[in-house]
Coordinates of C-alpha atoms in Angstrom, one line a residue:
M1 CA 80.0 52.4 1.7
T2 CA 80.1 54.5 5.0
Y3 CA 77.5 54.2 7.6
L4 CA 76.1 57.6 6.8
K5 CA 75.7 57.0 3.1
Y6 CA 74.1 53.5 3.9
S7 CA 71.6 55.2 6.3
V8 CA 70.7 57.8 3.7
L9 CA 70.2 55.2 1.1
A10 CA 68.1 53.0 3.4
A11 CA 66.0 56.0 4.3
A12 CA 65.4 56.9 0.7
I13 CA 64.4 53.4 -0.2
M14 CA 61.9 53.3 2.7
L15 CA 60.5 56.7 1.7
A16 CA 60.1 55.5 -1.9
A17 CA 58.4 52.3 -0.8
T18 CA 56.1 54.3 1.5
M19 CA 55.1 56.7 -1.2
T20 CA 54.4 53.8 -3.6
S21 CA 52.2 52.1 -0.9
L22 CA 50.3 55.3 -0.4
H23 CA 49.8 55.9 -4.2
Q24 CA 48.5 52.3 -4.5
A25 CA 46.2 52.6 -1.5
H26 CA 44.7 55.9 -2.8
A27 CA 44.8 55.0 -6.5
Q28 CA 41.6 56.0 -8.2
P29 CA 39.7 53.2 -9.9
C30 CA 38.0 55.3 -12.6
E31 CA 39.5 56.7 -15.8
Q32 CA 38.3 58.2 -19.0
E33 CA 38.7 56.0 -22.0
S34 CA 37.8 56.0 -25.7
F35 CA 36.9 53.0 -27.9
E36 CA 36.0 53.4 -31.6
E37 CA 35.4 57.1 -31.1
A38 CA 33.1 56.7 -28.2
K39 CA 33.9 58.1 -24.8
Y40 CA 33.6 56.1 -21.6
V41 CA 34.4 56.2 -17.9
V42 CA 35.9 52.8 -16.9
C43 CA 36.3 51.8 -13.3
T44 CA 38.6 48.8 -12.5
L45 CA 38.6 46.9 -9.3
E46 CA 41.5 44.5 -8.8
P47 CA 40.8 41.2 -6.9
G48 CA 41.4 41.3 -3.2
N49 CA 42.0 45.1 -3.1
A50 CA 38.4 46.4 -3.2
D51 CA 35.4 46.3 -0.9
L52 CA 32.6 46.3 -3.4
R53 CA 29.2 46.0 -2.1
L54 CA 25.5 46.3 -3.1
F55 CA 23.1 48.8 -1.4
W56 CA 19.4 49.3 -1.6
K57 CA 17.8 50.4 1.6
N58 CA 18.9 52.6 4.5
A59 CA 18.6 51.8 8.2
D60 CA 15.0 53.1 8.2
G61 CA 14.1 50.6 5.3
A62 CA 13.8 53.3 2.6
P63 CA 15.8 53.1 -0.7
Y64 CA 18.8 55.3 -0.7
R65 CA 17.8 56.7 -4.1
T66 CA 20.8 59.0 -4.4
F67 CA 24.5 58.5 -4.3
S68 CA 24.7 61.4 -1.8
S69 CA 22.4 59.7 0.7
L70 CA 24.5 56.5 0.4
A71 CA 27.7 58.4 0.8
E72 CA 26.5 60.0 3.9
A73 CA 25.4 56.7 5.4
V74 CA 28.8 55.2 4.7
R75 CA 30.5 58.2 6.1
A76 CA 28.5 57.9 9.3
K77 CA 30.1 54.5 9.8
G78 CA 33.5 55.9 9.5
R79 CA 34.1 54.7 5.9
T80 CA 34.3 56.5 2.5
L81 CA 32.3 55.8 -0.6
T82 CA 35.0 56.0 -3.4
F83 CA 32.7 55.4 -6.2
A84 CA 29.2 54.1 -7.1
V85 CA 27.1 53.1 -10.1
N86 CA 23.5 51.9 -10.5
A87 CA 23.3 48.2 -10.1
G88 CA 20.5 47.2 -12.5
M89 CA 17.0 48.0 -13.3
Y90 CA 14.2 48.9 -10.8
R91 CA 10.6 49.5 -10.4
T92 CA 8.8 52.8 -9.7
D93 CA 9.1 52.1 -5.9
F94 CA 13.0 51.6 -6.5
S95 CA 12.9 47.8 -5.8
P96 CA 15.0 45.6 -7.9
I97 CA 13.2 44.0 -10.9
G98 CA 15.1 40.8 -10.4
L99 CA 17.2 38.7 -8.0
Y100 CA 18.8 40.9 -5.3
V101 CA 21.1 39.4 -2.5
E102 CA 22.7 41.7 0.0
N103 CA 25.1 40.5 2.8
G104 CA 24.1 36.8 2.0
R105 CA 20.3 37.5 2.3
E106 CA 18.0 37.2 -0.8
L107 CA 15.8 40.3 -0.5
Q108 CA 14.2 39.7 -4.0
P109 CA 13.8 36.4 -5.9
A110 CA 15.1 35.8 -9.4
N111 CA 12.7 37.1 -12.2
M112 CA 12.1 34.5 -14.7
T113 CA 9.2 36.2 -16.6
E114 CA 9.0 35.9 -20.3
A115 CA 8.1 39.4 -21.6
E116 CA 6.7 40.0 -25.1
S117 CA 5.6 43.2 -26.8
S118 CA 3.2 43.5 -29.6
S119 CA 5.4 46.2 -31.1
G120 CA 8.4 43.8 -31.0
Q121 CA 10.2 45.9 -28.4
V122 CA 11.0 43.8 -25.4
P123 CA 12.3 45.7 -22.4
N124 CA 16.1 45.3 -21.9
F125 CA 15.7 43.4 -18.7
Y126 CA 13.8 40.6 -20.4
K127 CA 16.0 40.3 -23.5
K128 CA 17.6 36.9 -23.5
P129 CA 19.7 35.8 -21.9
N130 CA 19.8 38.1 -18.9
G131 CA 22.2 37.4 -16.2
V132 CA 23.4 37.7 -12.6
F133 CA 26.5 39.5 -11.3
F134 CA 27.6 38.0 -7.9
L135 CA 30.3 38.2 -5.4
G136 CA 31.1 35.1 -3.4
E137 CA 33.9 33.3 -1.7
V138 CA 35.9 32.8 -4.8
G139 CA 35.5 36.4 -6.2
A140 CA 33.2 37.9 -8.7
G141 CA 31.3 36.1 -11.4
I142 CA 28.7 36.7 -14.1
L143 CA 26.3 34.0 -15.3
P144 CA 23.2 33.8 -17.5
T145 CA 20.3 33.6 -15.1
D146 CA 19.4 30.0 -15.9
E147 CA 22.9 29.0 -15.3
F148 CA 23.1 30.9 -12.0
L149 CA 19.9 29.2 -10.7
K150 CA 21.3 25.7 -11.7
R151 CA 24.7 26.2 -10.1
R152 CA 23.4 28.3 -7.0
P153 CA 26.9 29.6 -6.2
K154 CA 27.1 30.9 -2.6
A155 CA 26.8 34.7 -3.0
R156 CA 27.3 37.5 -0.5
F157 CA 26.0 40.0 -3.1
A158 CA 24.1 39.5 -6.3
T159 CA 22.0 41.5 -8.8
Q160 CA 20.1 40.4 -11.8
S161 CA 19.9 42.6 -14.9
G162 CA 19.8 42.2 -18.7
P163 CA 20.6 41.5 -21.3
M164 CA 24.0 39.7 -21.0
L165 CA 26.5 41.5 -23.2
V166 CA 29.3 38.9 -23.4
I167 CA 28.9 35.2 -22.6
A168 CA 32.2 33.1 -22.3
N169 CA 34.0 35.6 -24.7
K170 CA 31.2 35.6 -27.3
L171 CA 28.9 38.5 -28.0
N172 CA 25.2 38.1 -27.2
P173 CA 23.8 36.9 -30.6
I174 CA 20.7 39.1 -30.3
F175 CA 22.8 42.3 -30.9
I176 CA 22.7 43.9 -34.4
V177 CA 25.7 45.3 -36.0
G178 CA 25.2 49.0 -36.9
S179 CA 22.0 49.3 -34.9
T180 CA 20.6 52.8 -34.6
D181 CA 19.4 52.1 -31.0
R182 CA 22.0 54.3 -29.5
T183 CA 21.9 55.7 -26.0
R184 CA 24.1 56.1 -22.9
R185 CA 24.6 52.8 -21.3
S186 CA 26.3 51.2 -18.3
G187 CA 27.5 47.7 -17.6
V188 CA 29.9 45.5 -15.6
G189 CA 32.4 42.8 -16.7
T190 CA 34.4 40.1 -15.1
C191 CA 37.8 40.3 -16.8
E192 CA 41.3 39.0 -17.1
R193 CA 43.2 38.4 -13.9
G194 CA 40.0 38.5 -12.0
A195 CA 39.4 42.1 -12.3
V196 CA 35.9 43.6 -12.2
R197 CA 35.4 46.5 -14.7
F198 CA 32.5 49.0 -14.9
A199 CA 31.8 51.0 -17.9
I200 CA 29.6 54.0 -18.3
S201 CA 29.3 55.6 -21.7
E202 CA 29.5 59.3 -22.2
D203 CA 28.1 59.0 -25.7
G204 CA 25.2 57.1 -27.2
V205 CA 26.3 53.6 -28.2
N206 CA 24.3 50.6 -29.4
F207 CA 24.4 47.2 -27.7
H208 CA 26.8 45.5 -30.2
D209 CA 29.4 48.2 -29.8
F210 CA 29.0 48.3 -26.1
A211 CA 29.5 44.6 -25.8
R212 CA 32.7 44.8 -28.0
L213 CA 34.1 47.4 -25.6
F214 CA 34.0 44.8 -22.8
R215 CA 35.2 41.9 -24.9
D216 CA 37.7 43.5 -27.2
H217 CA 39.0 46.5 -25.3
L218 CA 38.5 45.7 -21.6
K219 CA 39.3 41.9 -22.0
C220 CA 36.2 40.7 -20.1
A221 CA 35.0 37.1 -20.9
D222 CA 31.6 37.9 -19.4
A223 CA 29.7 41.1 -19.1
L224 CA 26.3 42.4 -18.1
F225 CA 24.1 45.3 -19.1
L226 CA 23.1 47.4 -16.1
D227 CA 20.9 50.3 -17.4
G228 CA 20.6 52.9 -20.2
G229 CA 19.4 56.3 -21.0
R230 CA 18.3 58.4 -18.1
G231 CA 19.1 55.7 -15.6
V232 CA 22.8 55.7 -16.2
G233 CA 24.7 57.2 -13.3
L234 CA 28.2 57.5 -11.7
Y235 CA 29.4 58.7 -8.5
N236 CA 33.2 59.5 -8.2
P237 CA 34.2 62.6 -6.3
E238 CA 37.8 62.6 -7.8
M239 CA 36.2 63.2 -11.2
G240 CA 33.6 65.7 -9.9
R241 CA 30.7 63.2 -10.7
N242 CA 27.6 62.8 -8.5
D243 CA 25.0 62.0 -11.1
W244 CA 21.2 62.1 -10.6
S245 CA 18.7 59.7 -12.1
W246 CA 16.0 61.4 -14.0
H247 CA 13.7 58.5 -12.9
G248 CA 13.6 60.2 -9.5
G249 CA 16.5 58.2 -8.1
Y250 CA 18.2 54.8 -8.1
G251 CA 17.2 51.3 -6.9
P252 CA 20.1 48.9 -6.2
I253 CA 23.5 50.6 -6.2
F254 CA 27.1 49.2 -6.5
G255 CA 29.4 51.0 -4.1
L256 CA 33.1 50.8 -3.5
V257 CA 33.9 51.4 0.2
E258 CA 37.2 52.3 1.8

């Protein structure tokens, strides 16, 4: 091979490697998927390649409430908010109902309240078991709340929500096959090869079908429900999404920062 041909080949290889690297660096985490005739947006974060964080209050101590206000705050620090979803249920003042840890500080304690209803309708957060999503030194995890409090894994970020959807590859036994309780839902799972997957339904689905999405389609051994109905939301500029919560805003928010 002549020197000129070798140089051209080497340059082509370097260009291809650079383009591949750029594609991977800017690969979008969210895609539209279908499972058993229901439509979803699924956002996948691979271990070690994503700066996933939890956000609640801004520098003035007020809840961000909207994805736009969070994106502006991240931008002011020279970073970019690639996508965001609501990170669990919250009160009317937008404070988390349960455990909330941000940057290693516990800002809200775990909620161990036993809620009952005379009508038989227990609010979703209190359906058993509920659970905790956490990010720590060894990556992401999801545990039933009781188990999380027993183990006390060191967590940089953590949020409590409920109910658990999938527990050690088994569906939460409280779910009813064919339930007519169908609405839009959001959730998060810890999945094969250490990936974290968020799913936001575009159609109304029941808990049983939503849990099966995580276990059978997304291959998540553990999954946690985040919110439903008017509280479901997604921020992803590449998909043209900047959803608004009809509750007047969001409480805790998951955000991917680049």
